[in-house]
mmCIF file of C-alpha atoms in Angstrom:
data_model
loop_
_atom_site.group_PDB
_atom_site.id
_atom_site.type_symbol
_atom_site.label_atom_id
_atom_site.label_comp_id
_atom_site.label_asym_id
_atom_site.label_seq_id
_atom_site.Cartn_x
_atom_site.Cartn_y
_atom_site.Cartn_z
ATOM 1 C CA MET A 1 -0.716 12.183 24.251
ATOM 2 C CA LYS A 2 -4.334 10.896 24.090
ATOM 3 C CA VAL A 3 -5.129 10.657 20.256
ATOM 4 C CA ILE A 4 -8.215 8.644 18.369
ATOM 5 C CA LEU A 5 -6.757 6.294 15.045
ATOM 6 C CA ILE A 6 -8.643 7.699 12.123
ATOM 7 C CA LYS A 7 -6.829 4.972 9.958
ATOM 8 C CA ASP A 8 -5.494 1.431 10.911
ATOM 9 C CA VAL A 9 -2.070 2.466 11.718
ATOM 10 C CA GLU A 10 0.865 -0.938 11.449
ATOM 11 C CA LYS A 11 1.794 -1.828 15.129
ATOM 12 C CA ILE A 12 -0.169 0.851 16.894
ATOM 13 C CA GLY A 13 -3.822 0.294 16.715
ATOM 14 C CA LYS A 14 -6.467 0.076 14.569
ATOM 15 C CA LEU A 15 -9.704 2.938 13.042
ATOM 16 C CA GLY A 16 -11.286 4.292 16.068
ATOM 17 C CA GLU A 17 -8.928 2.941 18.686
ATOM 18 C CA THR A 18 -7.658 5.708 21.486
ATOM 19 C CA ILE A 19 -4.022 4.939 22.319
ATOM 20 C CA ASP A 20 -1.561 7.066 24.259
ATOM 21 C CA VAL A 21 1.614 8.299 22.352
ATOM 22 C CA SER A 22 4.335 10.434 22.973
ATOM 23 C CA ASP A 23 3.890 14.058 22.395
ATOM 24 C CA GLY A 24 6.009 14.372 19.140
ATOM 25 C CA TYR A 25 4.635 10.912 17.674
ATOM 26 C CA ALA A 26 1.444 12.387 17.644
ATOM 27 C CA ARG A 27 2.215 16.344 16.740
ATOM 28 C CA ASN A 28 4.899 15.239 14.247
ATOM 29 C CA PHE A 29 4.351 12.055 12.844
ATOM 30 C CA LEU A 30 0.621 10.414 12.656
ATOM 31 C CA MET A 31 -1.670 14.261 12.564
ATOM 32 C CA PRO A 32 -0.514 15.604 9.645
ATOM 33 C CA LYS A 33 -0.605 12.157 7.872
ATOM 34 C CA LYS A 34 -4.005 11.838 9.025
ATOM 35 C CA LEU A 35 -3.774 8.895 11.047
ATOM 36 C CA ALA A 36 -4.855 10.378 14.096
ATOM 37 C CA MET A 37 -6.800 13.835 16.117
ATOM 38 C CA ALA A 38 -7.008 14.651 19.848
ATOM 39 C CA SER A 39 -8.934 12.893 21.365
ATOM 40 C CA ASN A 40 -11.862 14.442 23.020
ATOM 41 C CA PRO A 41 -15.672 13.941 23.002
ATOM 42 C CA LEU A 42 -16.223 15.736 19.654
ATOM 43 C CA ASN A 43 -13.650 13.626 18.193
ATOM 44 C CA ALA A 44 -14.491 10.669 19.445
ATOM 45 C CA ARG A 45 -17.992 10.915 16.971
ATOM 46 C CA ARG A 46 -16.298 11.641 14.583
ATOM 47 C CA ALA A 47 -14.404 9.047 14.872
ATOM 48 C CA GLU A 48 -17.353 6.440 15.117
ATOM 49 C CA ASN A 49 -18.644 8.112 11.820
ATOM 50 C CA ILE A 50 -15.602 7.546 10.325
ATOM 51 C CA LYS A 51 -15.842 3.833 11.312
ATOM 52 C CA LEU A 52 -19.567 3.467 9.888
ATOM 53 C CA LYS A 53 -18.528 4.996 7.022
ATOM 54 C CA THR A 54 -15.151 2.401 6.360
ATOM 55 C CA GLU A 55 -16.808 -0.255 7.420
ATOM 56 C CA ARG A 56 -20.024 0.062 5.099
ATOM 57 C CA ALA A 57 -17.637 0.938 2.137
ATOM 58 C CA LEU A 58 -15.897 -2.476 3.038
ATOM 59 C CA GLN A 59 -19.001 -4.359 2.979
ATOM 60 C CA ALA A 60 -20.004 -3.140 0.393
ATOM 61 C CA GLU A 61 -16.798 -4.284 -1.222
ATOM 62 C CA ILE A 62 -17.124 -7.636 -0.366
ATOM 63 C CA ASN A 63 -20.609 -7.943 -1.429
ATOM 64 C CA ALA A 64 -19.273 -7.005 -5.146
ATOM 65 C CA ALA A 65 -16.413 -9.314 -4.463
ATOM 66 C CA LYS A 66 -18.558 -11.616 -3.489
ATOM 67 C CA GLU A 67 -20.841 -11.345 -6.355
ATOM 68 C CA PHE A 68 -17.927 -11.339 -8.931
ATOM 69 C CA ALA A 69 -16.230 -14.858 -7.559
ATOM 70 C CA GLU A 70 -19.888 -16.357 -7.959
ATOM 71 C CA LYS A 71 -19.672 -15.289 -11.867
ATOM 72 C CA LEU A 72 -16.296 -16.553 -11.852
ATOM 73 C CA SER A 73 -17.353 -19.792 -10.395
ATOM 74 C CA LYS A 74 -19.319 -20.631 -12.724
ATOM 75 C CA VAL A 75 -16.854 -20.837 -15.449
ATOM 76 C CA SER A 76 -15.237 -23.498 -16.888
ATOM 77 C CA CYS A 77 -11.831 -22.537 -18.455
ATOM 78 C CA THR A 78 -10.034 -25.005 -21.022
ATOM 79 C CA VAL A 79 -5.731 -24.654 -21.440
ATOM 80 C CA ALA A 80 -4.913 -26.496 -25.283
ATOM 81 C CA VAL A 81 -0.668 -27.945 -24.620
ATOM 82 C CA GLN A 82 1.637 -30.165 -26.316
ATOM 83 C CA VAL A 83 1.401 -33.506 -24.975
ATOM 84 C CA GLY A 84 4.291 -36.410 -24.819
ATOM 85 C CA PRO A 85 3.305 -40.187 -26.105
ATOM 86 C CA ASP A 86 2.775 -41.162 -21.871
ATOM 87 C CA GLU A 87 -0.298 -38.050 -21.911
ATOM 88 C CA LYS A 88 2.557 -36.026 -19.990
ATOM 89 C CA LEU A 89 2.432 -31.914 -20.660
ATOM 90 C CA TYR A 90 5.835 -30.474 -22.228
ATOM 91 C CA GLY A 91 6.545 -28.245 -19.168
ATOM 92 C CA SER A 92 3.686 -26.954 -16.996
ATOM 93 C CA VAL A 93 0.928 -25.098 -16.906
ATOM 94 C CA THR A 94 1.496 -21.673 -15.013
ATOM 95 C CA PRO A 95 -1.020 -18.894 -13.299
ATOM 96 C CA ALA A 96 0.113 -17.388 -16.510
ATOM 97 C CA ASP A 97 -1.222 -19.785 -18.368
ATOM 98 C CA MET A 98 -4.532 -19.954 -16.254
ATOM 99 C CA GLN A 99 -4.775 -15.719 -16.237
ATOM 100 C CA LYS A 100 -5.395 -16.154 -20.242
ATOM 101 C CA ALA A 101 -7.897 -18.862 -20.601
ATOM 102 C CA LEU A 102 -10.005 -16.444 -17.937
ATOM 103 C CA GLU A 103 -9.440 -13.874 -20.548
ATOM 104 C CA VAL A 104 -11.083 -16.070 -23.472
ATOM 105 C CA GLU A 105 -13.723 -16.003 -20.814
ATOM 106 C CA GLY A 106 -13.682 -12.515 -20.408
ATOM 107 C CA PHE A 107 -12.225 -11.818 -17.097
ATOM 108 C CA ASN A 108 -9.432 -9.596 -16.445
ATOM 109 C CA ILE A 109 -7.685 -11.434 -13.764
ATOM 110 C CA ASP A 110 -3.635 -10.585 -12.297
ATOM 111 C CA LYS A 111 -2.003 -14.146 -12.419
ATOM 112 C CA LYS A 112 -0.848 -13.308 -8.743
ATOM 113 C CA GLN A 113 -4.308 -13.704 -7.587
ATOM 114 C CA ILE A 114 -3.842 -17.427 -9.179
ATOM 115 C CA SER A 115 -3.065 -19.483 -6.775
ATOM 116 C CA MET A 116 -2.982 -23.700 -7.684
ATOM 117 C CA ASP A 117 -3.648 -25.761 -5.535
ATOM 118 C CA ALA A 118 -0.326 -28.906 -6.696
ATOM 119 C CA GLN A 119 1.322 -28.736 -10.222
ATOM 120 C CA VAL A 120 -0.556 -29.458 -13.512
ATOM 121 C CA GLU A 121 1.684 -32.197 -15.418
ATOM 122 C CA LYS A 122 -1.205 -34.308 -16.818
ATOM 123 C CA LEU A 123 -3.870 -33.937 -19.127
ATOM 124 C CA GLY A 124 -7.154 -33.709 -17.345
ATOM 125 C CA VAL A 125 -9.906 -31.561 -14.920
ATOM 126 C CA TYR A 126 -8.109 -29.186 -12.241
ATOM 127 C CA HIS A 127 -9.560 -27.037 -9.849
ATOM 128 C CA PHE A 128 -7.598 -24.266 -8.801
ATOM 129 C CA ASN A 129 -8.442 -20.762 -6.708
ATOM 130 C CA VAL A 130 -8.141 -17.210 -7.519
ATOM 131 C CA LYS A 131 -8.284 -14.499 -4.873
ATOM 132 C CA VAL A 132 -10.981 -11.776 -5.667
ATOM 133 C CA HIS A 133 -10.793 -9.763 -2.330
ATOM 134 C CA PRO A 134 -8.758 -10.709 0.550
ATOM 135 C CA GLU A 135 -11.733 -12.487 2.511
ATOM 136 C CA VAL A 136 -13.024 -13.956 -0.992
ATOM 137 C CA HIS A 137 -11.790 -16.489 -2.999
ATOM 138 C CA ALA A 138 -13.805 -17.951 -6.350
ATOM 139 C CA THR A 139 -12.736 -22.195 -7.363
ATOM 140 C CA VAL A 140 -12.577 -22.570 -11.231
ATOM 141 C CA LYS A 141 -12.472 -25.778 -13.013
ATOM 142 C CA LEU A 142 -9.788 -25.716 -15.383
ATOM 143 C CA TRP A 143 -9.618 -28.414 -18.288
ATOM 144 C CA VAL A 144 -6.288 -29.213 -19.381
ATOM 145 C CA VAL A 145 -6.679 -30.571 -22.964
ATOM 146 C CA LYS A 146 -4.358 -32.178 -26.029
ATOM 147 C CA ARG A 147 -3.327 -29.614 -28.631
#
């Protein structure tokens, strides 16, 4: 049975694609879950409209994420830590510490969105990446200072 996908389906296809699947799979899985509809000219137009709306919404989401990333990139965070006699940290600075520093600056970011290039083990200035959106990243400056 030929169907038009209404949403992206993993290992099957993307939104708007016309695919050929077994009748049972189409009737018992794809159609009841509103993942696909029967292939005909009317549904093809509907699928195209759905695809356009989805693309517009995704583009608006990306633009909002870019604006947020731009604001975030202008921020400089400070983390105060205890250090030993040779300016080496007791422990290291973690994404959770960076998250708290960003919250002080007024940004609510999940620590899972923060990625570090290198381990922070000494005082100084570091840069870390924040994944704002799957396609948008921001680089934030982090000052590690003595407490």
